[in-house]
XYZ file of C-alpha atoms in Angstrom:
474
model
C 19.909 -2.200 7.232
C 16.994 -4.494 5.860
C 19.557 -6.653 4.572
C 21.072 -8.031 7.690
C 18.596 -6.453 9.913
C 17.515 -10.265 11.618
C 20.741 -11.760 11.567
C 22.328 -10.685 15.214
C 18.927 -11.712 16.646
C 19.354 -15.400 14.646
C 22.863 -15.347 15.696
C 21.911 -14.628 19.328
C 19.170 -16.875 19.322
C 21.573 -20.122 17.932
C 24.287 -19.225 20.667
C 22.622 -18.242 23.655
C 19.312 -20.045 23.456
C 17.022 -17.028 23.835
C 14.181 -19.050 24.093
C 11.085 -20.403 21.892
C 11.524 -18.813 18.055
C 7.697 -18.003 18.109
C 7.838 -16.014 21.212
C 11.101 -14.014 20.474
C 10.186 -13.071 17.066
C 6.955 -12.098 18.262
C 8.540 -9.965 20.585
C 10.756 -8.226 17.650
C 8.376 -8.357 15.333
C 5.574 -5.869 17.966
C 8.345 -3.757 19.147
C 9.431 -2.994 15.469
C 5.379 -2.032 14.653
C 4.967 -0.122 17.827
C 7.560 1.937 16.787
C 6.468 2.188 13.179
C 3.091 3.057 13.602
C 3.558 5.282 16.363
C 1.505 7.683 14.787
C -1.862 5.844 14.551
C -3.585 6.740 17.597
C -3.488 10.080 16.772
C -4.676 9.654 13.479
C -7.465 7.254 14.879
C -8.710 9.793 16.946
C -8.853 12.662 14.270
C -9.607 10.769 11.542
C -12.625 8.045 12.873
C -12.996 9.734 15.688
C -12.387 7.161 18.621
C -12.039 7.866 21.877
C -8.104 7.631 23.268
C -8.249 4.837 25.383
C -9.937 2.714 22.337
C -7.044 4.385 20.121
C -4.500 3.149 22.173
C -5.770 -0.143 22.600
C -6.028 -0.792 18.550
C -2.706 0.676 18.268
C -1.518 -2.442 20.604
C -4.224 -4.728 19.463
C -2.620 -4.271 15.807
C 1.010 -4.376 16.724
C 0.648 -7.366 18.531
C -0.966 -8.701 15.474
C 1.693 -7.657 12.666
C 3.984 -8.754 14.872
C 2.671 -12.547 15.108
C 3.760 -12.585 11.507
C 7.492 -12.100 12.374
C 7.098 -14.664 15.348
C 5.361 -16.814 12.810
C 8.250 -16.541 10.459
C 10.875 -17.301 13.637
C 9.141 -20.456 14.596
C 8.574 -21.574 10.324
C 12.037 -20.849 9.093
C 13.345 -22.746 12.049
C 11.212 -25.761 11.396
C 13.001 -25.503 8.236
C 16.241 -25.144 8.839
C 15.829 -28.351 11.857
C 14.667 -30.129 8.517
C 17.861 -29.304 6.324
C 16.580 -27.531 4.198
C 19.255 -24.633 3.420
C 18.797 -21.226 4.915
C 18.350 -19.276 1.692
C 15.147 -21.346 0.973
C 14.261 -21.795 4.865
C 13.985 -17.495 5.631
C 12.552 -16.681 1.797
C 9.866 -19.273 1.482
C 7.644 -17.969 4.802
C 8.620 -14.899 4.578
C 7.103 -14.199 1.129
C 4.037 -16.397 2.362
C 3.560 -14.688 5.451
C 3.804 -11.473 4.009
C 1.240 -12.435 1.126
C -1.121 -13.406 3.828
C -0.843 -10.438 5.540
C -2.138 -8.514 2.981
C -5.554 -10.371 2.372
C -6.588 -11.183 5.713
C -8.820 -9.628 7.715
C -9.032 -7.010 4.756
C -5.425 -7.250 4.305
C -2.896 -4.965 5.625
C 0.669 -5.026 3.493
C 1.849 -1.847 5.295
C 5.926 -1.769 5.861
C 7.050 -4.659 3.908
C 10.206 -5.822 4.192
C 11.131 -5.125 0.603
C 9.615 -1.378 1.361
C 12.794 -0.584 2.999
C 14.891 -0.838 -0.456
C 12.278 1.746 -1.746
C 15.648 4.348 -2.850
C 17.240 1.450 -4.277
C 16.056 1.632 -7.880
C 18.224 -1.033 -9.591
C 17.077 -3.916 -7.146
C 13.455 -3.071 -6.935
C 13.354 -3.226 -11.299
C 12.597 -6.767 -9.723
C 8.862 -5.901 -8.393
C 8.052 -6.682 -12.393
C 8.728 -9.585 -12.592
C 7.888 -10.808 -8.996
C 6.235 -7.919 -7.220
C 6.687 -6.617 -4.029
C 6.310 -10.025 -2.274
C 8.743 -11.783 -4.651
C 11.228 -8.508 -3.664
C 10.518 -9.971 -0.146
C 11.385 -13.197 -1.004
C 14.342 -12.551 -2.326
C 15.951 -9.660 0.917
C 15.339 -12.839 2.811
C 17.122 -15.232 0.717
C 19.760 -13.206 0.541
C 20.042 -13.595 5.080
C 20.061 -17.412 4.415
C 23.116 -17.262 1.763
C 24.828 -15.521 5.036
C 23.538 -17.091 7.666
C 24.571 -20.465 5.220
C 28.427 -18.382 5.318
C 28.028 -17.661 8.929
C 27.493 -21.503 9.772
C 30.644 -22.488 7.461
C 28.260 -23.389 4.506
C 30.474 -20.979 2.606
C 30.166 -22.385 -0.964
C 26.579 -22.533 -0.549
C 25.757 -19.182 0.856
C 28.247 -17.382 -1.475
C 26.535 -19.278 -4.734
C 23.179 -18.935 -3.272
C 24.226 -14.673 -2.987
C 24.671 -14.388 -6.806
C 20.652 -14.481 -7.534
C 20.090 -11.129 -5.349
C 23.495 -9.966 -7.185
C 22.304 -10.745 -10.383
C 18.307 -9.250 -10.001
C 20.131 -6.016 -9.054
C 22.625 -5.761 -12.132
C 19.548 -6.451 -14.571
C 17.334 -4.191 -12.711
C 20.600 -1.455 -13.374
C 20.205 -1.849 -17.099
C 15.951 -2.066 -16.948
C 15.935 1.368 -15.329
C 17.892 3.054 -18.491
C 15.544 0.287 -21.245
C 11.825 1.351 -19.897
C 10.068 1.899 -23.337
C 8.970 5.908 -24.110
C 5.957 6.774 -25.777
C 3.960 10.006 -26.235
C 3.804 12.597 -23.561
C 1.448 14.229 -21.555
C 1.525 17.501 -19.160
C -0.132 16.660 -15.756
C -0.740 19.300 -12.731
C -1.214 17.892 -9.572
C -3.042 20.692 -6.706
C -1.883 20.206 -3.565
C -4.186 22.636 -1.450
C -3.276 22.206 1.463
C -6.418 22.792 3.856
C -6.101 21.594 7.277
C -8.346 18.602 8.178
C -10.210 20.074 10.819
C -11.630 23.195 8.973
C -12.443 20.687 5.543
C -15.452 19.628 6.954
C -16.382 22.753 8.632
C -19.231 24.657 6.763
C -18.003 28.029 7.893
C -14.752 27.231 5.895
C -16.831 25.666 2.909
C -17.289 29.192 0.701
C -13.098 29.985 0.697
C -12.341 26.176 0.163
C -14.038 26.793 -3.121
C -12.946 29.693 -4.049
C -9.401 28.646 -3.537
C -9.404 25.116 -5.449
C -11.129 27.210 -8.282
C -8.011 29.684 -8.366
C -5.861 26.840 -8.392
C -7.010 24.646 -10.826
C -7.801 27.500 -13.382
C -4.002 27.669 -12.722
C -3.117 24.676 -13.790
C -5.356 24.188 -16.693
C -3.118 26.597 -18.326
C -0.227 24.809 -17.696
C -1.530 20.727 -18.459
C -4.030 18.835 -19.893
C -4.665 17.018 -17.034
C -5.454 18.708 -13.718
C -6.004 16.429 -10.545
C -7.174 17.499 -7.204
C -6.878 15.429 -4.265
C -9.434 12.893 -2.247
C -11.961 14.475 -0.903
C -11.283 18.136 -2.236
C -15.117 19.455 -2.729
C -16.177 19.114 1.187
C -19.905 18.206 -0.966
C -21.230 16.078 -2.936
C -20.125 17.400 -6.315
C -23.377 16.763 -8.275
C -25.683 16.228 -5.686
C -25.028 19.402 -3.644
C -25.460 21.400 -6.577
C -25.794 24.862 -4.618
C -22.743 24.566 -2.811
C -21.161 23.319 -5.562
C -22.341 25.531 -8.709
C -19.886 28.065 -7.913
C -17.066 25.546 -8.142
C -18.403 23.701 -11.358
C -18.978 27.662 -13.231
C -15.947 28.457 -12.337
C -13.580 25.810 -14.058
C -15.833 25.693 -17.314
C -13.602 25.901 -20.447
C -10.556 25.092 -18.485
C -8.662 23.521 -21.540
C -7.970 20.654 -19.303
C -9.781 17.874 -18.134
C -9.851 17.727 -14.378
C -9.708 14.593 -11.969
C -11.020 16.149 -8.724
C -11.867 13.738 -5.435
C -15.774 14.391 -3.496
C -18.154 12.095 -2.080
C -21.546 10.928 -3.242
C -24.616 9.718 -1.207
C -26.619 6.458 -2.093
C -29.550 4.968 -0.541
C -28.789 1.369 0.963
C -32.266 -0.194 2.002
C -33.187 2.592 4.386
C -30.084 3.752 5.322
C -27.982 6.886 3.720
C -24.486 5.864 3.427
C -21.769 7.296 1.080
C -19.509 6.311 -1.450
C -15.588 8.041 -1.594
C -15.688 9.437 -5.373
C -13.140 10.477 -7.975
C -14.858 12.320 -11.371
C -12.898 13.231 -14.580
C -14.457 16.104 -15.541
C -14.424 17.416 -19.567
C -12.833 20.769 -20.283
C -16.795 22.292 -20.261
C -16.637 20.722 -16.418
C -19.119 17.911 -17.592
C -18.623 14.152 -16.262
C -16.865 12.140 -17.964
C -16.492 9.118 -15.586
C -16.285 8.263 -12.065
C -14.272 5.831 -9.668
C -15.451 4.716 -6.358
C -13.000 3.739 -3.605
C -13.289 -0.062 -3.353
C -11.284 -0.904 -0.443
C -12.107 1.306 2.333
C -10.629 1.757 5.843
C -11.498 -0.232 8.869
C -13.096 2.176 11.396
C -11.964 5.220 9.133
C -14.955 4.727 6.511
C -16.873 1.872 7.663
C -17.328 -0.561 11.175
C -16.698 -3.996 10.261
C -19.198 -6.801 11.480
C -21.221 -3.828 12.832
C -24.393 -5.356 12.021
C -23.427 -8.375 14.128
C -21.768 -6.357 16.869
C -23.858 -3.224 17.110
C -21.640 -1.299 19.987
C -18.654 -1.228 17.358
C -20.413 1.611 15.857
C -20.771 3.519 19.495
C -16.825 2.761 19.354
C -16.174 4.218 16.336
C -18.384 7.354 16.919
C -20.380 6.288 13.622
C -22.537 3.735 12.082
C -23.237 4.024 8.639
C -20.004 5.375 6.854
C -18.716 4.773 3.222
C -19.996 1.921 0.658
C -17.190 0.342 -1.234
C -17.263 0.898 -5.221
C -17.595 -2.520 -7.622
C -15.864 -1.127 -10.662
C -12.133 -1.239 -11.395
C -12.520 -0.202 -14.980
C -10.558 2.732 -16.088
C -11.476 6.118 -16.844
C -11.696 7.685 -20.292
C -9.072 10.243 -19.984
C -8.102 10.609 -23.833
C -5.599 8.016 -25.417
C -4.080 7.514 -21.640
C -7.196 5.194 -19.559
C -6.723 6.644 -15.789
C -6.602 4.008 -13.425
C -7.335 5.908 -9.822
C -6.896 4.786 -6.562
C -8.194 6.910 -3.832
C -6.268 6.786 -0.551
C -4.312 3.429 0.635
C -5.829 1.589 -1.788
C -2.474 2.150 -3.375
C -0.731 -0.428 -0.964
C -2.422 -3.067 -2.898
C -0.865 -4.821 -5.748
C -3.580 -7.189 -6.742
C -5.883 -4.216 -6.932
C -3.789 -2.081 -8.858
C -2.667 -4.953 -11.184
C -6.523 -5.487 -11.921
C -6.888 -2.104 -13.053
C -3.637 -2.131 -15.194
C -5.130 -5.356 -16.821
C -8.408 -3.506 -17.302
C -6.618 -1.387 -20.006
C -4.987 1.148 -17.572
C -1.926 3.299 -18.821
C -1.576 5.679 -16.098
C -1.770 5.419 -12.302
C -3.616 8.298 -10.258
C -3.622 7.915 -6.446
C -5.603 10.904 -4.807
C -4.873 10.990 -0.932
C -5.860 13.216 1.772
C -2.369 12.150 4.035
C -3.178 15.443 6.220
C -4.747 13.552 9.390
C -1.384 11.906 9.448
C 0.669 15.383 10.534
C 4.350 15.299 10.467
C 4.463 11.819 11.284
C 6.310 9.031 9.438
C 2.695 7.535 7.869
C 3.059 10.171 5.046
C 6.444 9.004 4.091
C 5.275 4.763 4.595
C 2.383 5.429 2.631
C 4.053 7.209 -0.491
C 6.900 4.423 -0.346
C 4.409 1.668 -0.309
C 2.349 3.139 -3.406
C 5.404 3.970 -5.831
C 6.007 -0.285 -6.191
C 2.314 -0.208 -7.983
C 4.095 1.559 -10.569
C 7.308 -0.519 -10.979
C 5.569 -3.520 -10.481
C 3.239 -2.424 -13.592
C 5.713 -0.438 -15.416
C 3.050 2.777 -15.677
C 4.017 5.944 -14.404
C 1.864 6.868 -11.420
C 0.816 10.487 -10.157
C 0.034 11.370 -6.503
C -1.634 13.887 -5.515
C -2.210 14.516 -1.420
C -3.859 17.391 0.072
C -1.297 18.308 2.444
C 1.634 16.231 0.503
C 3.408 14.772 0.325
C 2.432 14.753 -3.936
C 4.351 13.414 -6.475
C 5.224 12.001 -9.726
C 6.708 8.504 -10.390
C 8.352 6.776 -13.313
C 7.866 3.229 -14.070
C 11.309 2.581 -13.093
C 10.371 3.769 -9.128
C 12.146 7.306 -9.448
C 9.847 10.063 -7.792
C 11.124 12.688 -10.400
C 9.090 15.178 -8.773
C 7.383 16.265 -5.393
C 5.898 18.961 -3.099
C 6.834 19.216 0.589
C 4.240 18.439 3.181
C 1.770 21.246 4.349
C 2.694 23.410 1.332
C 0.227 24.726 -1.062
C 1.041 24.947 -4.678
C 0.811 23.027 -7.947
C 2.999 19.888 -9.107
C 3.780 20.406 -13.058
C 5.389 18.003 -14.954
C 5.937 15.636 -17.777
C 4.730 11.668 -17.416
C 4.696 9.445 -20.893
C 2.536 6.514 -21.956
C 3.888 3.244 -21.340
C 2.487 0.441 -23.107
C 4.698 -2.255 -21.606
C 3.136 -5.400 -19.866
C 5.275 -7.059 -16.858
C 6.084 -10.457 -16.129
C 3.807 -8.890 -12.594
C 1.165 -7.670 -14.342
C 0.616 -11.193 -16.771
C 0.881 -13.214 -13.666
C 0.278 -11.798 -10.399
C 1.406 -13.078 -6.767
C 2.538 -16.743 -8.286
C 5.824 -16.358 -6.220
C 4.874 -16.008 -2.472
C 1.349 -18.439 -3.095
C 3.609 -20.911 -4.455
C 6.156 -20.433 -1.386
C 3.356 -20.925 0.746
C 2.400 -24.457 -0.662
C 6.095 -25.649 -0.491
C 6.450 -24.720 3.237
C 3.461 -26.117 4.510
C 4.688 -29.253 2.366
C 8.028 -29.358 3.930
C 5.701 -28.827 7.406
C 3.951 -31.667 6.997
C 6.834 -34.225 6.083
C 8.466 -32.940 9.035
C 5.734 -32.941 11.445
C 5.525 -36.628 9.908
C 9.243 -37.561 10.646
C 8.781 -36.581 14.125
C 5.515 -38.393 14.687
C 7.011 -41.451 13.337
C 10.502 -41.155 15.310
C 8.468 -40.665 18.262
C 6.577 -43.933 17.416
C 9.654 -46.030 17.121
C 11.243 -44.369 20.874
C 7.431 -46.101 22.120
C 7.844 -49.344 20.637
């Protein structure tokens, strides 16, 4: 539907006057996120804890924000068109901008992207390589101008301008089948499945350990790499070392080295605060390496500008959460450099990208998806993190504590998966890749370089009017 999703609204809108572009896309634009996101006060209030009333009112607060992008893009690609400049170049340009921007400020949040929707449609995204997810963006709304450009009896126009999306999606057919192999390597992803609420719970602390030792001594006989999901030892691995001995003893000699998600405390001034951890453990359960989540959540793992606006942190139920990590070096897994992204950090391309250029050959998100319950988050999330892999042609392994975990080729393809809220092991097969995009060499050049030309095109008009305006005075 993504690819004529806006046009009855622009059609509407040029016959019936519907009112001012900024206002009615604005309108779309929250209605479409309230929907979306219908699961986040829930998860606010589980995961920060907040209370419901504050919940609710981020869950608007943010809606109303995402959708100022849309109503942004209305009012922009209008301004455009008014100008003459044709449709294909007048709904691509801002969109990819706006989109771009979206993802940096405030923290950034590129969450349901309009190229996110063509997520099953491998041969078309094959372009997030070569332009990322933006570019893929970019191009679902140049393909509404070429028929809006039909629709408005521009017909040799629109149909030329249709053959770029046409022809993206014919080489992306034949990239899918030409993805370079190389050697291969068994992985086991544990999916444990323990229910949020009890994780934390010290009463439930003893059997949490005993079951993630049953189930990674498991899969160390089937892999050579066993991961366990964020947050899986309720401690601090090697801080906590009586809670955690048992678990550390018990997957000695494995035969596997073992990727396993905890959290580690670290003094800040005087202030305890702690840092979301991934270690890659040696087959005689030594460390090897460690990653620490760089981009954390607002209000899920830290209060932003709490130390200028103290009663944030009576808000959020908290003050001093998580520390984000510096470092986005890989980790030495053997011949295959792990680069590991620990919860939604996954949604970011420039991150990811930085870690691929770091000398990263496979992609390891560890999640902990379970305070989203059977909600449609699970689902956004996991389609939002499998473009990291096509855009950096590495396969990329997910492993969630409730699900929903799986494996991803470079090409997109989740070859494998478990269910949500079922507790077993992933096996399977992923490959080094040592292939470097177009993406990877050169980042987000498409939608930055939008941006500049429609704030050019902007300006000249915003100077056409001024000076017509002058000439109606004199």
């Amino acid at each position: 539907m993504a690819w004529i999703a806006p046009l009855p609204l622009l059609w509407a809108e040029d016959r019936f006057s519907l009112g001012h572009p900024l206002l009615l896309w604005w309108v779309w634009g929250t209605l479409f996120f309230l929907l979306s996101l219908s699961w986040l006060p829930g998860t606010m209030e589980s995961y920060a804890p907040v209370a419901p009333w504050l919940a609710l009112l981020a869950y608007g607060a943010l809606s109303l924000y995402l959708g100022l992008y849309w109503g942004l893009w209305g009012w922009w690609s209008r301004r455009l068109l008014s100008s003459g400049i044709p449709a294909f170049f007048a709904f691509s340009l801002p969109l990819a901008f706006l989109e771009y921007l979206r993802g940096h400020l405030f923290s950034g949040f590129p969450w349901l992207l309009a190229a996110h929707s063509q997520a099953p449609f491998l041969p078309f995204i094959q372009g997030a390589s070569i332009i990322g997810v933006y570019g893929l963006s970019f191009l679902l709304a140049w393909f509404w101008g070429g028929v809006w450009d039909v629709i408005k009896g521009k017909r040799k126009r629109g149909a030329f301008s249709l053959l770029l999306p046409l022809a993206l999606i014919l080489w992306g057919g034949i990239r899918i089948n030409s993805i370079p192999h190389g050697p291969s390597l068994k992985v086991a992803l544990v999916q444990p499945n323990v229910p949020p609420r009890i994780k934390w719970d010290p009463a439930w602390g003893k059997a949490q350990m005993k079951l993630l030792i049953r189930m990674t001594k498991e899969a160390c006989n089937q892999a050579r790499l066993v991961i366990l999901p964020e947050s899986a030892i309720p401690y601090c691995l090697f801080q906590e070392v009586r809670k955690t001995r048992f678990f550390l003893k018990g997957v000695q000699n494995c035969k596997a080295h073992i990727l396993v998600g905890t959290n580690h405390w670290v003094m800040h001034g005087k202030e305890v605060f702690l840092k979301n951890r991934a270690y890659l453990l040696s087959p005689q359960g030594q460390e090897e390496g460690y990653y620490d989540k760089i981009h954390l959540v607002p209000f899920g793992e830290y209060v932003p500008l709490v130390r200028f606006l103290p009663f944030l942190s009576a808000l959020a139920g908290y003050r001093n959460g998580f520390l984000p990590g510096e470092n986005t070096a890989p980790l030495p897994f053997p011949h295959i450099p792990l680069g590991v992204e620990i919860c939604y950090e996954a949604i970011f391309p420039e991150l990811v990208r930085s870690q691929v250029r770091a000398g990263a050959k496979l992609l390891v998100n560890i999640t902990n998806d379970g305070w989203f319950g059977r909600s449609l988050a699970t689902y956004q999330h996991l389609t939002a993190a499998l473009f990291r892999a096509v855009e950096n042609g590495r396969w990329m392994v997910r492993d969630a504590n409730s699900g929903i975990s799986a494996i991803i080729s470079p090409s997109g393809k989740i070859v494998a998966f478990m269910p949500l809220f079922t507790q077993g092991i992933l096996k399977g097969r992923i490959e080094e890749v040592a292939l470097t995009t177009f993406y990877t060499l050169l980042g987000d050049w498409l939608p930055v370089v939008s941006g500049l030309i429609s704030c050019i095109f902007l300006v000249i008009k915003g100077f056409k009017t001024e000076k017509l305006f002058d000439k109606r005075q004199i």
